[in-house]
Amino acid sequence: MPGISGLSAQVGPVLFKAACPDCSARFELSAGALRLAIGASRRTTFYSFTCPECGSAVRKPAGERIVELLTGGGVRTLRLHSTV
């Protein structure tokens, strides 16, 4: 899925490549700058961050591979529970 990919760092924290859909900036974010929400469906599973260039709140869908990359890289995860 386009939008984010993991980089393996030999020393130091994992960085993730990301892009802002509003200003088109491309940048790297640490795990602490990202949040992952895992819901009951694909529609409710997403990651989010604030663009360091324009300050926009960005929310993008997260498929299985993105979830694996983000959780493996130490991104904080919120599990959403159904109220039904």
XYZ file of N, CA and C in Angstrom:
252
model
N 0.853 -1.176 0.000
C 0.000 0.000 0.000
C 0.893 1.231 0.000
N 0.667 2.165 -0.876
C 1.490 3.366 -0.912
C 1.214 4.251 0.290
N 2.196 5.025 0.647
C 1.984 5.982 1.712
C 2.944 5.830 2.857
N 3.331 4.621 3.196
C 4.248 4.433 4.308
C 5.049 3.160 4.096
N 6.309 3.195 4.486
C 7.138 2.008 4.412
C 8.169 2.071 5.514
N 8.590 0.920 5.984
C 9.553 0.862 7.076
C 10.971 0.871 6.553
N 11.843 1.467 7.310
C 13.264 1.468 7.012
C 13.969 0.740 8.132
N 14.850 -0.169 7.802
C 15.612 -0.845 8.835
C 16.841 -0.017 9.158
N 16.925 0.419 10.380
C 18.073 1.200 10.815
C 19.025 0.287 11.569
N 20.312 0.392 11.265
C 21.285 -0.431 11.961
C 21.472 0.064 13.395
N 21.432 1.370 13.577
C 21.578 1.956 14.895
C 20.487 2.998 15.065
N 19.853 3.017 16.216
C 18.833 4.027 16.469
C 17.439 3.516 16.181
N 16.477 4.417 16.318
C 15.071 4.026 16.168
C 14.682 3.766 14.719
N 13.587 3.048 14.567
C 13.018 2.797 13.240
C 12.340 4.080 12.768
N 12.532 4.400 11.496
C 11.857 5.551 10.889
C 10.940 5.050 9.789
N 9.825 5.741 9.619
C 8.849 5.377 8.605
C 8.729 6.506 7.596
N 8.763 6.149 6.312
C 8.564 7.138 5.259
C 7.068 7.380 5.123
N 6.687 8.635 5.013
C 5.276 8.982 4.874
C 5.149 10.192 3.963
N 3.925 10.468 3.549
C 3.651 11.617 2.693
C 2.337 12.253 3.124
N 2.253 13.559 2.962
C 1.040 14.299 3.299
C 0.173 14.471 2.060
N -1.096 14.077 2.117
C -1.976 14.248 0.967
C -2.373 15.713 0.731
N -2.218 16.556 1.744
C -2.610 17.961 1.605
C -1.527 18.807 0.941
N -0.282 18.719 1.448
C 0.783 19.573 0.908
C 1.788 18.806 0.044
N 1.627 17.490 -0.074
C 2.478 16.613 -0.888
C 3.908 16.481 -0.368
N 4.172 16.915 0.853
C 5.504 16.769 1.435
C 5.784 15.296 1.714
N 7.043 14.916 1.589
C 7.499 13.566 1.922
C 8.514 13.702 3.040
N 8.442 12.799 4.021
C 9.287 12.930 5.201
C 9.396 11.590 5.902
N 10.215 11.534 6.944
C 10.357 10.352 7.781
C 9.829 10.681 9.161
N 9.133 9.717 9.754
C 8.559 9.890 11.083
C 9.047 8.774 12.006
N 9.249 9.111 13.257
C 9.590 8.095 14.253
C 8.306 7.400 14.696
N 8.449 6.272 15.371
C 7.282 5.541 15.855
C 6.422 6.408 16.766
N 7.032 7.292 17.530
C 6.296 8.149 18.442
C 5.425 9.181 17.756
N 5.673 9.448 16.486
C 4.894 10.441 15.739
C 3.680 9.830 15.054
N 3.546 8.514 15.121
C 2.445 7.810 14.461
C 1.534 7.159 15.493
N 0.264 6.995 15.127
C -0.694 6.257 15.934
C -1.386 5.268 15.012
N -1.661 4.084 15.542
C -2.341 3.039 14.780
C -3.614 2.663 15.518
N -4.721 2.656 14.815
C -6.003 2.231 15.377
C -6.442 0.973 14.641
N -6.711 -0.087 15.383
C -7.131 -1.343 14.780
C -8.586 -1.592 15.151
N -9.433 -1.575 14.124
C -10.860 -1.790 14.326
C -11.284 -3.173 13.878
N -12.582 -3.379 13.848
C -13.145 -4.678 13.484
C -13.134 -4.926 11.977
N -12.893 -3.874 11.188
C -12.910 -4.028 9.732
C -11.784 -3.208 9.108
N -11.605 -3.377 7.805
C -10.608 -2.581 7.089
C -10.931 -1.095 7.170
N -12.226 -0.786 7.172
C -12.658 0.610 7.203
C -12.295 1.306 8.510
N -12.214 0.527 9.578
C -11.927 1.110 10.887
C -10.503 0.839 11.371
N -9.644 0.403 10.466
C -8.234 0.204 10.798
C -7.431 1.228 10.010
N -6.721 2.087 10.745
C -6.013 3.188 10.094
C -4.828 3.638 10.933
N -3.940 4.405 10.316
C -2.863 5.062 11.057
C -3.006 6.558 10.853
N -2.458 7.305 11.793
C -2.584 8.755 11.705
C -1.307 9.429 12.193
N -1.123 10.658 11.733
C 0.015 11.476 12.138
C -0.295 12.921 11.781
N 0.509 13.822 12.313
C 0.403 15.234 11.962
C 1.545 15.562 11.018
N 1.240 16.176 9.882
C 2.261 16.527 8.902
C 3.220 17.538 9.526
N 4.527 17.242 9.520
C 5.493 18.181 10.090
C 5.689 19.429 9.232
N 5.229 19.398 7.992
C 5.392 20.547 7.095
C 4.237 21.541 7.202
N 2.993 21.034 7.107
C 1.835 21.946 7.075
C 0.947 21.848 8.312
N 1.185 20.852 9.161
C 0.404 20.714 10.387
C -0.935 20.016 10.227
N -1.233 19.494 9.035
C -2.500 18.796 8.812
C -2.543 17.478 9.579
N -3.726 17.152 10.086
C -3.949 15.842 10.689
C -4.220 14.875 9.540
N -3.416 13.829 9.437
C -3.519 12.875 8.329
C -3.987 11.527 8.874
N -4.942 10.930 8.194
C -5.457 9.611 8.553
C -5.508 8.784 7.279
N -4.853 7.609 7.313
C -4.805 6.754 6.130
C -5.163 5.320 6.517
N -5.785 4.579 5.595
C -6.130 3.186 5.892
C -4.873 2.342 6.083
N -4.994 1.328 6.932
C -3.862 0.440 7.200
C -4.270 -1.001 6.949
N -3.707 -1.576 5.893
C -3.923 -2.991 5.611
C -3.033 -3.841 6.500
N -3.094 -5.142 6.306
C -2.335 -6.071 7.156
C -0.840 -5.784 7.160
N -0.259 -5.515 6.014
C 1.188 -5.271 5.927
C 1.583 -3.999 6.671
N 0.792 -2.953 6.532
C 1.065 -1.700 7.230
C 0.965 -1.918 8.737
N -0.056 -2.661 9.173
C -0.204 -2.963 10.599
C 1.035 -3.703 11.104
N 1.520 -4.679 10.347
C 2.723 -5.424 10.730
C 3.930 -4.498 10.852
N 4.135 -3.640 9.847
C 5.276 -2.719 9.871
C 5.215 -1.771 11.062
N 4.054 -1.196 11.293
C 3.921 -0.216 12.363
C 4.046 -0.843 13.744
N 3.381 -1.973 13.966
C 3.488 -2.604 15.285
C 4.899 -3.127 15.522
N 5.521 -3.671 14.480
C 6.891 -4.146 14.599
C 7.884 -3.029 14.858
N 7.543 -1.815 14.422
C 8.420 -0.667 14.613
C 8.147 0.107 15.885
N 7.223 -0.392 16.714
C 6.991 0.231 18.002
C 5.949 1.341 18.032
N 5.111 1.433 17.006
C 4.062 2.458 16.985
C 2.976 2.091 17.997
N 2.539 3.085 18.771
C 1.477 2.846 19.746
C 0.193 2.466 19.033
N -0.486 1.439 19.576
C -1.675 0.892 18.937
C -2.874 1.017 19.850
N -3.978 1.431 19.262
C -5.252 1.514 19.951
C -6.178 0.497 19.304
N -6.744 -0.388 20.111
C -7.689 -1.365 19.572
C -9.103 -0.841 19.799
N -9.822 -0.660 18.694
C -11.176 -0.150 18.759
C -12.146 -1.318 18.982
N -13.075 -1.134 19.889
C -14.032 -2.182 20.196
C -15.402 -1.791 19.668
N -16.124 -2.761 19.179
C -17.469 -2.526 18.673
C -18.429 -2.304 19.844
N -19.373 -1.389 19.640
C -20.374 -1.149 20.671
C -21.654 -1.932 20.399
N -21.627 -2.757 19.359
C -22.814 -3.536 18.984
C -22.735 -4.912 19.579
